[in-house]
XYZ file of C-alpha atoms in Angstrom:
496
model
C 9.108 31.335 -15.832
C 10.027 27.907 -14.487
C 10.345 25.029 -16.923
C 7.204 22.885 -16.323
C 9.021 19.663 -17.213
C 11.802 20.396 -14.726
C 9.161 21.218 -12.105
C 7.379 17.933 -12.847
C 10.582 15.938 -12.478
C 11.494 17.740 -9.236
C 8.051 17.319 -7.655
C 7.739 13.692 -8.757
C 11.131 12.961 -7.206
C 10.235 14.686 -3.934
C 6.758 13.173 -3.561
C 7.845 9.754 -4.785
C 11.052 9.584 -2.799
C 9.371 10.770 0.406
C 6.650 8.148 0.022
C 9.053 5.323 -0.783
C 11.603 6.295 1.877
C 8.776 6.770 4.386
C 7.362 3.331 3.665
C 10.818 1.801 3.868
C 11.598 3.446 7.223
C 8.278 2.256 8.643
C 9.069 -1.146 7.155
C 12.112 -1.268 9.433
C 9.743 -1.328 12.414
C 8.635 -4.835 11.411
C 11.751 -6.551 12.838
C 11.303 -4.535 16.036
C 7.671 -5.573 16.407
C 8.146 -9.244 15.599
C 11.210 -9.633 17.823
C 9.520 -7.884 20.755
C 5.942 -9.176 20.338
C 5.762 -12.951 20.755
C 4.016 -14.727 17.874
C 1.984 -16.876 20.273
C 0.597 -13.751 21.973
C -1.333 -12.732 18.858
C -0.264 -9.127 19.486
C 0.932 -8.533 15.966
C -2.392 -9.899 14.755
C -4.082 -6.999 16.590
C -1.773 -4.520 14.839
C -2.448 -6.119 11.428
C -6.213 -6.160 11.981
C -6.635 -2.593 13.237
C -4.425 -1.053 10.586
C -6.528 -2.887 8.015
C -9.582 -1.084 9.385
C -7.819 2.304 9.382
C -6.858 2.026 5.705
C -10.459 1.256 4.722
C -11.937 3.964 6.956
C -9.491 6.571 5.678
C -10.676 5.948 2.113
C -14.277 6.260 3.331
C -13.728 9.496 5.273
C -11.827 11.268 2.476
C -14.439 9.981 -0.066
C -12.358 10.913 -3.110
C -12.159 14.594 -2.162
C -8.384 14.773 -2.627
C -8.752 14.254 -6.377
C -11.914 16.378 -6.436
C -10.003 19.259 -4.844
C -7.479 19.144 -7.698
C -10.189 18.965 -10.350
C -12.321 21.856 -9.109
C -9.405 24.097 -8.077
C -8.290 24.109 -11.718
C -11.772 24.285 -13.199
C -12.702 27.418 -15.088
C -15.107 29.620 -13.179
C -14.351 28.143 -9.747
C -12.632 30.025 -6.905
C -9.710 27.825 -5.698
C -9.913 29.221 -2.157
C -13.664 28.590 -1.957
C -13.114 25.062 -3.311
C -10.485 24.415 -0.656
C -12.588 25.855 2.167
C -15.651 23.842 1.123
C -13.607 20.644 0.814
C -11.915 21.164 4.173
C -15.237 21.747 5.916
C -16.923 18.758 4.282
C -14.156 16.293 5.096
C -13.606 17.816 8.539
C -17.323 17.634 9.330
C -17.591 13.995 8.247
C -14.427 13.087 10.188
C -15.718 14.801 13.331
C -19.115 13.097 13.023
C -17.372 9.731 12.638
C -15.201 10.285 15.712
C -18.127 11.434 17.907
C -20.211 8.433 16.760
C -17.438 5.967 17.606
C -16.786 7.522 21.011
C -20.503 7.556 21.875
C -20.896 3.884 20.925
C -17.396 2.788 21.939
C -18.321 -0.257 24.010
C -20.655 -1.967 21.508
C -18.317 -1.186 18.591
C -15.304 -2.533 20.497
C -17.227 -5.683 21.395
C -18.352 -6.211 17.797
C -14.768 -5.899 16.574
C -13.486 -8.306 19.226
C -11.778 -5.696 21.426
C -14.163 -5.502 24.376
C -11.170 -5.701 26.740
C -9.441 -2.788 25.021
C -11.944 -0.154 23.845
C -9.119 2.386 24.132
C -7.537 0.829 21.022
C -10.671 1.584 19.008
C -10.980 5.127 20.394
C -7.335 5.798 19.629
C -7.467 4.541 16.043
C -10.768 6.339 15.389
C -9.072 9.610 16.386
C -6.087 8.783 14.161
C -8.315 8.074 11.139
C -10.338 11.272 11.684
C -7.198 13.401 11.883
C -5.569 11.634 8.930
C -8.637 12.286 6.766
C -8.615 15.999 7.655
C -4.861 16.231 7.085
C -5.161 14.457 3.722
C -6.972 17.505 2.315
C -4.289 19.846 3.634
C -1.575 17.654 2.132
C -3.474 17.824 -1.175
C -3.543 21.617 -0.845
C 0.249 21.591 -0.549
C 0.514 19.503 -3.703
C -1.915 21.779 -5.516
C 0.227 24.791 -4.599
C 3.455 22.962 -5.578
C 4.802 23.129 -2.010
C 6.626 19.829 -2.337
C 9.305 20.631 0.253
C 6.767 21.431 2.990
C 4.815 18.301 2.005
C 7.906 16.142 2.470
C 8.939 17.811 5.742
C 5.489 17.264 7.271
C 5.473 13.627 6.175
C 8.797 13.106 7.925
C 7.529 15.076 10.934
C 5.331 12.025 11.521
C 7.702 9.279 10.410
C 10.817 10.184 12.423
C 9.122 10.741 15.847
C 7.034 7.603 15.272
C 10.134 5.488 14.721
C 12.003 7.012 17.675
C 9.073 6.514 20.046
C 8.632 2.908 18.942
C 12.313 2.268 19.555
C 11.949 3.719 23.039
C 8.796 1.693 23.800
C 10.187 -1.681 22.782
C 13.890 -1.240 23.583
C 14.174 1.519 26.188
C 11.018 1.121 28.227
C 11.702 -2.495 29.336
C 14.923 -1.240 30.959
C 12.821 0.923 33.281
C 10.532 -1.851 34.532
C 12.736 -2.580 37.556
C 12.416 0.998 38.777
C 8.772 1.502 37.806
C 6.697 -1.674 38.357
C 3.513 0.249 37.426
C 4.994 0.921 33.988
C 5.629 -2.797 33.490
C 2.075 -3.568 34.567
C 0.707 -1.064 32.028
C 2.972 -2.496 29.323
C 1.675 -6.021 29.962
C -1.936 -4.807 30.149
C -1.557 -3.217 26.717
C -0.743 -6.595 25.126
C 3.028 -6.386 25.702
C 3.318 -2.926 24.239
C 0.887 -3.328 21.334
C -1.383 -0.598 22.677
C 1.540 1.833 22.764
C 1.884 1.463 18.974
C -1.563 2.997 18.543
C -1.043 5.732 21.121
C 2.270 6.651 19.487
C 0.506 6.914 16.136
C -2.085 9.222 17.703
C 0.545 11.459 19.263
C 2.627 11.783 16.087
C -0.455 12.455 13.950
C -1.490 15.226 16.335
C 2.028 16.725 16.219
C 1.795 17.174 12.440
C -1.042 19.678 12.930
C 1.543 22.169 14.232
C 2.916 22.478 10.705
C -0.491 23.152 9.137
C -1.149 26.556 10.729
C -1.360 28.302 7.346
C -3.480 25.573 5.708
C -5.938 25.539 8.622
C -6.880 29.109 7.733
C -8.778 27.575 4.826
C -11.656 26.941 7.214
C -12.263 30.672 7.035
C -12.766 30.608 3.260
C -16.369 29.612 3.803
C -18.686 26.880 2.581
C -20.577 26.956 -0.727
C -23.560 24.582 -0.796
C -24.023 24.667 -4.554
C -20.304 23.972 -5.038
C -20.480 21.150 -2.484
C -23.304 19.476 -4.457
C -21.303 19.681 -7.690
C -18.234 18.275 -5.989
C -20.172 15.393 -4.420
C -21.670 14.545 -7.811
C -18.145 14.338 -9.221
C -16.563 12.443 -6.333
C -18.914 9.507 -5.666
C -17.475 7.276 -8.450
C -14.000 8.031 -7.078
C -15.177 6.931 -3.629
C -16.372 3.594 -5.000
C -13.129 3.063 -6.916
C -11.041 3.982 -3.864
C -13.014 1.760 -1.480
C -12.828 -1.218 -3.798
C -9.100 -0.702 -4.301
C -8.470 -0.575 -0.554
C -10.717 -3.589 0.013
C -8.464 -5.588 -2.293
C -5.553 -4.757 0.007
C -7.065 -5.097 3.485
C -10.234 -7.225 3.339
C -8.306 -10.369 4.298
C -6.866 -8.686 7.401
C -10.308 -7.401 8.452
C -12.230 -10.623 7.761
C -9.767 -13.129 9.206
C -10.633 -12.645 12.923
C -14.316 -13.219 12.088
C -13.588 -16.314 9.986
C -11.208 -17.762 12.573
C -12.222 -16.164 15.887
C -10.406 -16.302 19.200
C -6.773 -16.316 20.172
C -5.802 -18.783 17.435
C -7.131 -16.398 14.802
C -5.063 -13.501 16.147
C -1.938 -15.651 16.341
C -2.317 -16.784 12.727
C -3.156 -13.269 11.541
C -0.033 -11.963 13.262
C 2.120 -14.585 11.513
C 0.478 -13.797 8.180
C 0.799 -10.030 8.671
C 4.494 -10.277 9.544
C 5.380 -12.505 6.580
C 3.369 -10.368 4.174
C 5.686 -7.496 5.109
C 8.566 -9.335 3.425
C 6.462 -9.607 0.278
C 5.712 -5.882 0.538
C 9.239 -5.227 -0.701
C 7.618 -5.873 -4.081
C 4.958 -3.234 -3.382
C 7.637 -0.635 -2.552
C 9.497 -1.404 -5.781
C 6.248 -1.289 -7.762
C 5.417 2.089 -6.276
C 8.845 3.403 -7.287
C 8.169 2.256 -10.860
C 4.724 3.887 -10.844
C 6.035 7.281 -9.736
C 8.462 7.299 -12.651
C 6.123 5.755 -15.238
C 2.677 7.326 -14.668
C 3.641 10.938 -15.554
C 5.379 9.640 -18.694
C 2.199 7.988 -19.942
C -0.169 10.861 -19.212
C 2.214 13.498 -20.536
C 2.259 11.585 -23.809
C -1.446 10.716 -23.901
C -1.965 12.737 -27.110
C 1.007 11.179 -28.814
C 0.026 8.767 -31.579
C 2.861 6.493 -30.429
C 1.482 6.270 -26.890
C 0.279 2.632 -27.266
C 3.922 1.730 -27.922
C 4.850 3.512 -24.672
C 2.331 1.315 -22.841
C 3.715 -1.823 -24.492
C 7.292 -0.902 -23.575
C 6.205 0.014 -20.051
C 4.585 -3.393 -19.567
C 7.735 -5.144 -20.737
C 10.049 -3.151 -18.491
C 7.666 -3.481 -15.536
C 7.623 -7.271 -15.881
C 11.416 -7.406 -16.153
C 11.721 -5.162 -13.097
C 9.313 -7.138 -10.930
C 10.474 -10.596 -11.998
C 14.014 -9.566 -11.097
C 12.758 -8.383 -7.677
C 10.751 -11.601 -7.239
C 13.789 -13.774 -7.972
C 16.001 -11.677 -5.680
C 13.582 -11.992 -2.733
C 13.138 -15.737 -3.264
C 16.848 -16.415 -3.747
C 17.918 -14.398 -0.692
C 15.107 -15.538 1.595
C 17.643 -17.175 3.990
C 18.767 -13.615 4.806
C 15.475 -11.738 4.438
C 13.607 -14.068 6.758
C 15.662 -12.666 9.642
C 13.680 -9.432 9.252
C 11.097 -11.236 11.369
C 11.482 -13.328 14.508
C 11.891 -17.125 13.943
C 8.558 -17.856 15.641
C 6.893 -16.174 12.624
C 8.795 -18.186 9.986
C 6.026 -20.762 9.705
C 4.173 -18.254 7.537
C 6.976 -17.663 5.023
C 5.196 -19.915 2.551
C 2.779 -17.049 1.841
C 5.590 -14.861 0.467
C 5.843 -16.292 -3.092
C 2.040 -16.289 -3.458
C 1.608 -12.723 -2.141
C 4.477 -11.476 -4.294
C 2.915 -13.083 -7.368
C -0.339 -11.322 -6.464
C 1.593 -8.033 -6.255
C 2.933 -8.648 -9.766
C -0.637 -9.240 -10.973
C -1.688 -5.989 -9.332
C 1.151 -4.150 -11.069
C 0.237 -5.661 -14.437
C -3.371 -4.627 -13.802
C -2.117 -1.107 -13.054
C -0.219 -1.026 -16.358
C -3.224 -2.380 -18.246
C -5.534 0.121 -16.525
C -4.268 3.064 -18.573
C -6.737 2.158 -21.328
C -9.741 3.238 -19.267
C -7.944 6.274 -17.848
C -6.876 7.513 -21.278
C -10.325 6.887 -22.798
C -12.281 8.312 -19.803
C -14.024 4.988 -19.124
C -13.167 5.017 -15.415
C -16.430 3.244 -14.525
C -14.872 0.091 -15.955
C -12.067 0.470 -13.431
C -14.577 0.371 -10.584
C -16.372 -2.647 -12.105
C -13.192 -4.677 -12.603
C -11.828 -3.798 -9.181
C -15.183 -4.720 -7.594
C -15.234 -8.116 -9.306
C -11.625 -8.730 -8.242
C -12.500 -7.795 -4.651
C -15.530 -10.117 -4.704
C -13.381 -13.030 -5.910
C -10.779 -12.297 -3.248
C -13.387 -12.142 -0.468
C -15.049 -15.396 -1.591
C -11.719 -17.232 -1.642
C -10.981 -15.866 1.837
C -14.366 -16.844 3.281
C -14.484 -20.383 1.915
C -10.723 -20.980 2.088
C -10.253 -19.962 5.721
C -13.241 -22.062 6.755
C -11.877 -25.061 4.825
C -8.470 -24.676 6.502
C -9.853 -23.741 9.936
C -8.442 -26.875 11.573
C -4.918 -26.281 10.250
C -2.236 -23.975 11.606
C -2.021 -22.088 8.308
C -5.550 -20.994 7.467
C -3.981 -17.687 6.438
C -2.872 -19.353 3.167
C -6.430 -18.704 1.963
C -5.735 -14.968 2.351
C -2.663 -15.231 0.138
C -4.504 -17.203 -2.560
C -7.462 -14.831 -2.287
C -5.285 -11.888 -3.321
C -3.715 -13.984 -6.070
C -7.126 -14.920 -7.486
C -8.666 -11.454 -7.092
C -5.868 -9.556 -8.800
C -5.538 -12.303 -11.411
C -9.196 -11.984 -12.414
C -9.020 -8.162 -12.540
C -5.843 -8.373 -14.631
C -7.378 -10.739 -17.202
C -10.557 -8.662 -17.462
C -8.579 -5.464 -17.976
C -6.535 -7.029 -20.773
C -9.624 -8.329 -22.606
C -11.545 -5.041 -22.366
C -8.450 -2.942 -23.029
C -7.767 -4.739 -26.309
C -11.310 -3.831 -27.365
C -11.340 -0.138 -26.384
C -7.656 0.809 -26.668
C -5.663 -1.907 -28.504
C -2.004 -2.179 -27.565
C 0.431 -4.546 -29.280
C 2.242 -6.025 -26.319
C 5.454 -7.950 -26.916
C 4.049 -11.326 -25.907
C 7.180 -13.133 -27.024
C 9.303 -11.134 -24.576
C 6.683 -11.166 -21.799
C 6.220 -14.924 -22.062
C 9.944 -15.545 -22.464
C 10.921 -13.654 -19.334
C 8.140 -15.298 -17.313
C 9.194 -18.790 -18.437
C 12.862 -17.994 -17.767
C 12.061 -16.810 -14.238
C 9.937 -19.924 -13.611
C 12.749 -22.174 -14.867
C 15.327 -20.458 -12.645
C 13.010 -20.841 -9.644
C 12.580 -24.537 -10.437
C 16.363 -24.967 -10.544
C 16.655 -23.123 -7.222
C 14.070 -25.426 -5.599
C 15.987 -28.439 -6.935
C 19.222 -27.093 -5.449
C 17.480 -26.767 -2.066
C 16.901 -30.517 -2.142
C 20.545 -31.205 -2.926
C 22.270 -28.788 -0.532
C 21.536 -27.703 3.031
C 23.970 -24.774 3.422
C 22.148 -21.423 3.128
C 25.322 -19.629 2.072
C 26.086 -22.148 -0.661
C 22.490 -21.970 -1.904
C 22.578 -18.170 -2.015
C 25.869 -18.287 -3.938
C 24.349 -20.658 -6.503
C 21.160 -18.596 -6.638
C 23.274 -15.499 -7.322
C 24.536 -17.244 -10.462
C 20.929 -17.925 -11.466
C 20.062 -14.268 -10.884
C 22.998 -13.229 -13.078
C 21.649 -15.508 -15.828
C 18.366 -13.569 -15.746
C 20.249 -10.243 -15.775
C 22.363 -11.420 -18.724
C 19.228 -12.357 -20.687
C 17.777 -8.897 -20.004
C 21.008 -7.178 -21.035
C 21.265 -9.090 -24.325
C 17.611 -8.474 -25.140
C 17.854 -4.735 -24.472
C 21.097 -4.518 -26.431
C 19.441 -6.102 -29.466
C 16.507 -3.693 -29.067
C 18.777 -0.644 -28.987
C 20.624 -1.836 -32.111
C 17.324 -2.226 -33.995
C 16.311 1.300 -33.015
């Protein structure tokens, strides 16, 4: 019999690595998009806006059934095949109904969203979301059956063709314009290639279905109405929690075109969306930490020393993310070249968005109290309040800055405020329901040290103009932080 711990480590590595590597590879498309799509065209604003909608709609169309599939497949007295068949039919039926509704009302929906000139974008992304929702259940089935290798291969079956096709569209296709004037005309009509991004996504999503031939047989397992009612009763709180969580991530990108309509709004959203991608380096690093840390906490949830695990995890998370924050800020003269210079005006959002990502990570670490005590409703409440704060800051902030060329700063501060409020609430409630003795001396010390090093770096920027000299000096500052971490950990190991 296989060692369950070894299996856990193997599967966590495969799922985690595929997700992180996949996100990183897609991240590499950002330079391609920003260098080929002019900032003043607002094209990247269209990409940012529509992918914001797809993330929210995907959460709505899966309505928590991925987790519900896991729960009921392992529940005593339930038939795993019947659970899978019922889940697949429910999600598939909802996804199909959504797609038919959008296609039947395509013109009014496109007009309402500001894409009356390009209803094909909306039709394309609606099809992508519907297929993604259906595939999400089949991917969950693979995880449930411990088919990690097939899971990873199918994920890359989307990622690799998507990257190759995008490279062809933005680098190869323009070379053919001289021979095929109609192709150039289509390229220009589709917002200088923006439309091809969506069509490529649709094609690659459809290709993945070829690998799901075995999982699609689950439709033949039947549909159990009584089981469906029990599953829906279980899943609705998960839907709320999922929707609120996604809203925290994408509400700014969805709301911005309504708060600042017209071409100017799309231009600013494109600049904001491109610069946020630099800050998303923090999100990738945070996700890597989560994949390693979350199983550790839950596997030790019955251990009386588990609160100490949470305290240590918070400390190491803060060290990890502050180090990443300093590295991104100190090497910004290099990292900014990931996007085209016309987008650099928005780089001022990076430190704010990265700070918001740290808040989100701290909130994630604090959130174990309600997961370990089965008070998940509090998670939905706190996330909802955070989302409300973020939306209010966006609405009033963008309107207040509407006459400036950087109204998108309200989006950055909205995330900062929203995650900050959720983080503080989680700490207060967590100390009541599941007290953890965090090392405030270390947490505060590292935060103050990072702030001091940033202040020194900003002072150096006023004294020197050479980017290379500044990065060399900032490297010394980064080594100071690393030395402080090393000495602290060394003292900790000696005490233990």
